[in-house]
XYZ file of C-alpha atoms in Angstrom:
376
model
C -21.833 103.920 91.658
C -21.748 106.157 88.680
C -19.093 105.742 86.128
C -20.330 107.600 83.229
C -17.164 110.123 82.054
C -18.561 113.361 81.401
C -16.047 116.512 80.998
C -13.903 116.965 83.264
C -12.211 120.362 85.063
C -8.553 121.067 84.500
C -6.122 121.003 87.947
C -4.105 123.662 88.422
C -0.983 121.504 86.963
C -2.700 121.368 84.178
C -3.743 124.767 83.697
C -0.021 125.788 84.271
C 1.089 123.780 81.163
C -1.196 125.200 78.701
C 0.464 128.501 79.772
C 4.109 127.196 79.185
C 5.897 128.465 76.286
C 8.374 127.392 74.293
C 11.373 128.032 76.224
C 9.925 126.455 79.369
C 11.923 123.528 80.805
C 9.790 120.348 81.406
C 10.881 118.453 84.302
C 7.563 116.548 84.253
C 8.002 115.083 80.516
C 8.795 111.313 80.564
C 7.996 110.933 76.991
C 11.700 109.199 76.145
C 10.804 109.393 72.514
C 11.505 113.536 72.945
C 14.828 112.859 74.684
C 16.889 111.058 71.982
C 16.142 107.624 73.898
C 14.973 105.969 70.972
C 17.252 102.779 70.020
C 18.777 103.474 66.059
C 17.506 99.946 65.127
C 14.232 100.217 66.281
C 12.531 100.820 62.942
C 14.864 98.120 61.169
C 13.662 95.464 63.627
C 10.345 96.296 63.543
C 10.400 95.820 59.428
C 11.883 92.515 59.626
C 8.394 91.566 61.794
C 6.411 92.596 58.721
C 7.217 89.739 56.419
C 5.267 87.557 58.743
C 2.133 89.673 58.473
C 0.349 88.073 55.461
C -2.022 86.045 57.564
C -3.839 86.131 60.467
C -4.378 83.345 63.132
C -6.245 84.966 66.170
C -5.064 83.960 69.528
C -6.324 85.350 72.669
C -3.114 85.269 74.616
C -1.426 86.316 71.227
C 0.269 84.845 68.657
C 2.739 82.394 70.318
C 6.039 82.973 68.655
C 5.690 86.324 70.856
C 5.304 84.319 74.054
C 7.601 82.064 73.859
C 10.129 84.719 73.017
C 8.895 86.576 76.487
C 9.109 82.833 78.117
C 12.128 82.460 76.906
C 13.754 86.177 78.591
C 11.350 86.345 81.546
C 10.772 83.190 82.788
C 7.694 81.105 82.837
C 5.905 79.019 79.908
C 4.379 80.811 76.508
C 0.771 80.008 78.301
C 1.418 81.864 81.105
C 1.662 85.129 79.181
C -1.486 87.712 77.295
C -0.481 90.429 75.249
C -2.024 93.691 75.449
C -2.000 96.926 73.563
C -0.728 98.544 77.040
C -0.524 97.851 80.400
C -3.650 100.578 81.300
C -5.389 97.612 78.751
C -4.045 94.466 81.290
C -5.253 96.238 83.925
C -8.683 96.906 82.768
C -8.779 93.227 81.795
C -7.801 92.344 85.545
C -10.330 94.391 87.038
C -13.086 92.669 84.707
C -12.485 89.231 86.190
C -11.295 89.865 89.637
C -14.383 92.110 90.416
C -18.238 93.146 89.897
C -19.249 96.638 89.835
C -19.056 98.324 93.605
C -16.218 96.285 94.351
C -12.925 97.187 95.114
C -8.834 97.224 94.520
C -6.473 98.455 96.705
C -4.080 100.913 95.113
C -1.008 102.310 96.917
C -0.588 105.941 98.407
C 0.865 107.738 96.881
C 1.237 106.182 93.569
C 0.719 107.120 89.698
C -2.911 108.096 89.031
C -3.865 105.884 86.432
C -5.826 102.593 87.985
C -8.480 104.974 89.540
C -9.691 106.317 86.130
C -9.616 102.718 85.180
C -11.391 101.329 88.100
C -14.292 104.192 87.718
C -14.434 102.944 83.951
C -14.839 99.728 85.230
C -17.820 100.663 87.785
C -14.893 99.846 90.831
C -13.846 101.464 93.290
C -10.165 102.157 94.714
C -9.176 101.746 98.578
C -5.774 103.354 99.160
C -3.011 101.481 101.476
C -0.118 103.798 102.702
C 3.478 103.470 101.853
C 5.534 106.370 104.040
C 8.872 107.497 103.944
C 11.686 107.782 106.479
C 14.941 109.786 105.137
C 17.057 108.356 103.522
C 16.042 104.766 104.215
C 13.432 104.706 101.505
C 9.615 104.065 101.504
C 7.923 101.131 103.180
C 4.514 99.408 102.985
C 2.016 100.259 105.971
C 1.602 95.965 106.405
C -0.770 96.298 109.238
C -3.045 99.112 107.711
C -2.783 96.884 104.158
C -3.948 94.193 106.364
C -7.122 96.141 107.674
C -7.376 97.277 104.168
C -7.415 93.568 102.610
C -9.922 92.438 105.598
C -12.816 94.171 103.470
C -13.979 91.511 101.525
C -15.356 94.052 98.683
C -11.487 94.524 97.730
C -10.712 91.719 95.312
C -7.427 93.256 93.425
C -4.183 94.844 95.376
C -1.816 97.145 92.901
C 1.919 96.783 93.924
C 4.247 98.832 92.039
C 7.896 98.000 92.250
C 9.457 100.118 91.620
C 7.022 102.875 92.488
C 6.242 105.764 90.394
C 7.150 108.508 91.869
C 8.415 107.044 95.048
C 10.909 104.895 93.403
C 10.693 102.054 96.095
C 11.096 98.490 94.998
C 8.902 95.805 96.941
C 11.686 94.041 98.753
C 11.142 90.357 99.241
C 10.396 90.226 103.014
C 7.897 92.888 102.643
C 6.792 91.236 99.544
C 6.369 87.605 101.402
C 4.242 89.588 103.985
C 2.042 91.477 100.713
C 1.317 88.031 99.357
C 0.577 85.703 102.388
C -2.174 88.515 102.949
C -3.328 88.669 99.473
C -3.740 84.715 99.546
C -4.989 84.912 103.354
C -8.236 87.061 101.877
C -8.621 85.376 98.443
C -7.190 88.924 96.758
C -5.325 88.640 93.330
C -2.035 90.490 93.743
C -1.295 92.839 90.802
C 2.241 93.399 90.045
C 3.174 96.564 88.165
C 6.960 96.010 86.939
C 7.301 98.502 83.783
C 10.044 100.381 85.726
C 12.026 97.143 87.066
C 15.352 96.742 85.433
C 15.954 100.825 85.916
C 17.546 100.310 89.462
C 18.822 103.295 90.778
C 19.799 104.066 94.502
C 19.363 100.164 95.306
C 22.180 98.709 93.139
C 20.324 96.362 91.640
C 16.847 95.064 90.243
C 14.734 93.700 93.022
C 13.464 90.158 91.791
C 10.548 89.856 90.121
C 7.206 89.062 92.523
C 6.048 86.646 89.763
C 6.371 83.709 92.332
C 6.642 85.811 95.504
C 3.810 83.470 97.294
C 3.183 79.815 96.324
C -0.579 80.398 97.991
C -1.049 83.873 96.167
C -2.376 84.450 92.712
C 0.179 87.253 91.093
C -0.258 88.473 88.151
C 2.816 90.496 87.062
C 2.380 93.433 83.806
C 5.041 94.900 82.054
C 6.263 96.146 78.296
C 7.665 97.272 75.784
C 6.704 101.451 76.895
C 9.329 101.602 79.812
C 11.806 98.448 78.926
C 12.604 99.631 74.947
C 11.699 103.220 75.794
C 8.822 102.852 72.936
C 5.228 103.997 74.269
C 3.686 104.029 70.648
C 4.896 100.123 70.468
C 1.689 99.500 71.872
C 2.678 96.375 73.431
C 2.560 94.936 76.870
C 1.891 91.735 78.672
C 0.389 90.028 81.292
C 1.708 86.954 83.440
C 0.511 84.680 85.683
C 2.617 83.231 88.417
C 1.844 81.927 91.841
C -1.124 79.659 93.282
C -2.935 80.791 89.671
C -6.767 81.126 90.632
C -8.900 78.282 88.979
C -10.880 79.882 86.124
C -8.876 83.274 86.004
C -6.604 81.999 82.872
C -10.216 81.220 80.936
C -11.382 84.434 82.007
C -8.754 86.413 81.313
C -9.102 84.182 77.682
C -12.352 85.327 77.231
C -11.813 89.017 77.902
C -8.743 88.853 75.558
C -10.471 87.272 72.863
C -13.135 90.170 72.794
C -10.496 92.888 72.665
C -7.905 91.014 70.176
C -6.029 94.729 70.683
C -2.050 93.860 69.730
C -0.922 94.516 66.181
C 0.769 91.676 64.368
C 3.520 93.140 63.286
C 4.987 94.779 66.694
C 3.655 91.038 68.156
C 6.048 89.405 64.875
C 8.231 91.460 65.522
C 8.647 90.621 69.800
C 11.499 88.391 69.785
C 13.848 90.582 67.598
C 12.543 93.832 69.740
C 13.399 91.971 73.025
C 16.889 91.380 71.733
C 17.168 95.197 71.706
C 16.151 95.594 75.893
C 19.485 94.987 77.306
C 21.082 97.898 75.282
C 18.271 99.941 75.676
C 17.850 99.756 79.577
C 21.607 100.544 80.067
C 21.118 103.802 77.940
C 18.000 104.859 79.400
C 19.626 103.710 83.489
C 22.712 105.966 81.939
C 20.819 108.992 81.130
C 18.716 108.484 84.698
C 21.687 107.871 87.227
C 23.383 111.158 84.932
C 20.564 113.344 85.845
C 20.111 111.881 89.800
C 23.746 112.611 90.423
C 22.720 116.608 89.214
C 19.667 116.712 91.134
C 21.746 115.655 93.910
C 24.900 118.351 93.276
C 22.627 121.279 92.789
C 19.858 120.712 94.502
C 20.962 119.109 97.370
C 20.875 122.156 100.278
C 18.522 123.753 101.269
C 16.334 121.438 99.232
C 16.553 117.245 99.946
C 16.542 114.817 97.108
C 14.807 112.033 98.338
C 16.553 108.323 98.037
C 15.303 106.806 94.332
C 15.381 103.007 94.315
C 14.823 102.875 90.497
C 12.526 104.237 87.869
C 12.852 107.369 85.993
C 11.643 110.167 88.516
C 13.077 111.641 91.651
C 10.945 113.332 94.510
C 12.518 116.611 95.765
C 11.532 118.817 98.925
C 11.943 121.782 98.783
C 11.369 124.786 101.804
C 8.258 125.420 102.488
C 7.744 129.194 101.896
C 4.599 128.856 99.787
C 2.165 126.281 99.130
C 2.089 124.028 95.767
C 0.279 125.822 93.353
C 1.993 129.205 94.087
C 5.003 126.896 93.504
C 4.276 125.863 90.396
C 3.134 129.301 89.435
C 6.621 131.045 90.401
C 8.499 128.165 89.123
C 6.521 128.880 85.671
C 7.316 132.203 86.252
C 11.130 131.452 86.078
C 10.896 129.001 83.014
C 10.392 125.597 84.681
C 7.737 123.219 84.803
C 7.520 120.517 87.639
C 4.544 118.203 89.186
C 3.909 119.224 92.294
C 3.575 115.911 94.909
C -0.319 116.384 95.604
C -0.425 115.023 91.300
C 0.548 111.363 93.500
C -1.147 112.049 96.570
C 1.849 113.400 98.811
C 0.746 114.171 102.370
C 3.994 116.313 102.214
C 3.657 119.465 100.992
C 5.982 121.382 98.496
C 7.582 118.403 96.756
C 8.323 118.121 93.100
C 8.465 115.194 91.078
C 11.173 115.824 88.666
C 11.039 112.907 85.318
C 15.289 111.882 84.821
C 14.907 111.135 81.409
C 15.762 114.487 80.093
C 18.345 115.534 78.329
C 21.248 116.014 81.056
C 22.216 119.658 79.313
C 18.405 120.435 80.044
C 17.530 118.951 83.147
C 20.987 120.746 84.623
C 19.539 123.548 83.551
C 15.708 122.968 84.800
C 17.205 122.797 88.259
C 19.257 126.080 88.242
C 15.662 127.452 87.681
C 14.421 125.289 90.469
C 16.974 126.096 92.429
C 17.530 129.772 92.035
C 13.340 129.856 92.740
C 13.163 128.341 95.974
C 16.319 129.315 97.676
């Protein structure tokens, strides 16, 4: 299969963006570093992880004063943990020694689109499983069409996502029992996407983690410091093992690491003070996104329908179906507002909008008065 990356044509979304001026309202930035999310002693911590910076002692999995600090607040021992620049990084680094080129991982639909570029990079391909939606019980997994899916013996890698992005669904345990007897049933390593975790929303509470979800599956869990300190250009994420761990995987994933040697030394020094920051930081960012549900909810709530939101930072919103997407996002241009439309996640609905909750509240109020007084 070809995997060269040659230029590439802009989508409609895209084009629609370059056209936005200045007083356009973004509902599609998540960029929390825009939205005054940043925590006031982020730059002090991070300067107190410089005095440890005069040497350098390379470690594959990283330097281990990090990982024991993530042992110590996630669970687990310091070896079951790699640190990576981000989690697009862990992933690439999964897909390298889980498959060989023209193999395949199962990604959920819809979903984010970032492990397809990544698989193509990789010379892999990417099988889509359905999750579907039922108002206003939430999204569930397709387990029989997974099953079918996971019967192909070219997939070696399944993508969960809990909480989704942008469906907002936590994998609940049963569901998540069922996910990993079949991932250990077909020899599959089970990917566990968890960025968005502790940012429970309709649900009430975190889901637990699927680090240990199957004694018989090999799980291998990614989050970071991007969603949990609201701090994308940290450049820091990790990787864990749990479960039945593969034999070999931990001195492959070893030798992959060891090539890339990616994470900075002082955002890795400075780990265990950052992680001391999460707590506060997750209850300002799950203040600002449970602020700006409740408004979607008030003003957008007839004729439109504001879909349930387990957790995460973006709610899905249908809205009547007088036009199809891209005329959509053309009029709501038009009136000063810029949305993803669902087909950016693979929606089989039409005329949804994924609105990001991590705006200011003043502006996202206002971004749906111009959603709003468009589509009504």
């Amino acid at each position: 299969m070809a995997r060269r990356v040659g230029e590439g044509a802009a989508n409609a979304f895209a084009r629609a963006r370059a056209q936005a001026g200045a007083d356009v309202v973004d509902l599609s930035d998540a960029n929390p570093t825009r939205h005054g999310l940043t925590h006031p002693r982020l730059v002090e911590v991070l300067a107190q992880g410089l005095e440890q910076v005069g040497t350098y002692t390379p470690d594959p999995r990283g330097p281990r004063q990090a990982r024991e600090a993530l042992a110590a607040s996630h669970g687990g021992h310091s070896d079951d943990y790699w640190l990576a620049a981000s989690t697009s990084e862990a992933y690439t680094w999964l897909l390298t020694v889980t498959c060989d080129p023209g193999d395949a991982v199962a990604v959920p639909v819809p979903g984010y689109p970032l492990v397809e570029p990544l698989a193509r990079f990789a010379g892999v391909r990417t099988v889509g499983y359905p999750l579907f939606y039922v108002h206003p019980h939430g999204w569930s997994v397709d387990t029989d069409a997974l099953a079918r899916v996971l019967a192909d013996p070219a997939v070696r890698a399944l993508v969960v996502v809990s909480p989704g992005n942008p469906t907002g669904a936590y994998l609940e345990p049963p569901t998540a029992a069922v996910v990993a007897a079949l991932c250990a049933e077909h020899e599959v390593v089970m990917v566990a996407d968890e960025v968005f975790g502790p940012f429970w929303l309709d649900r009430g509470s975190r889901a637990p983690s699927l680090d240990n979800v199957g004694e018989a599956a090999t799980v291998a869990v990614l989050d970071g410091l991007s969603k949990s300190l609201a701090a994308p250009q940290l450049k820091l994420a990790w990787l864990r093992l749990g479960g039945d761990a593969r034999p070999g995987l931990a001195e492959a994933l070893d030798t992959v690491a060891d090539a890339y040697l990616s994470v900075s030394a002082p955002v890795a020094c400075a780990l265990p003070g950052l992680l001391s920051l999460v707590d506060e930081q997750v209850a300002q960012v799950r203040a600002r996104t449970t602020t700006n549900l409740a408004t979607a909810r008030g003003m957008l709530g007839s004729p439109c329908r504001v879909r349930r939101t387990d957790g995460g930072w973006t709610v899905l919103v249908d809205v009547p179906r007088t036009r199809d997407d891209d005329a959509l996002t053309a009029e709501l241009l038009a009136a000063g507002v810029l949305a993803h439309p669902g087909w950016l996640y693979d929606l089989a609905d039409p005329s949804v909008l994924a609105l990001s909750l991590v705006l200011d509240p003043d502006q996202f109020a206002e971004g749906c008065r111009r959603v709003r007084a468009t589509v009504v």
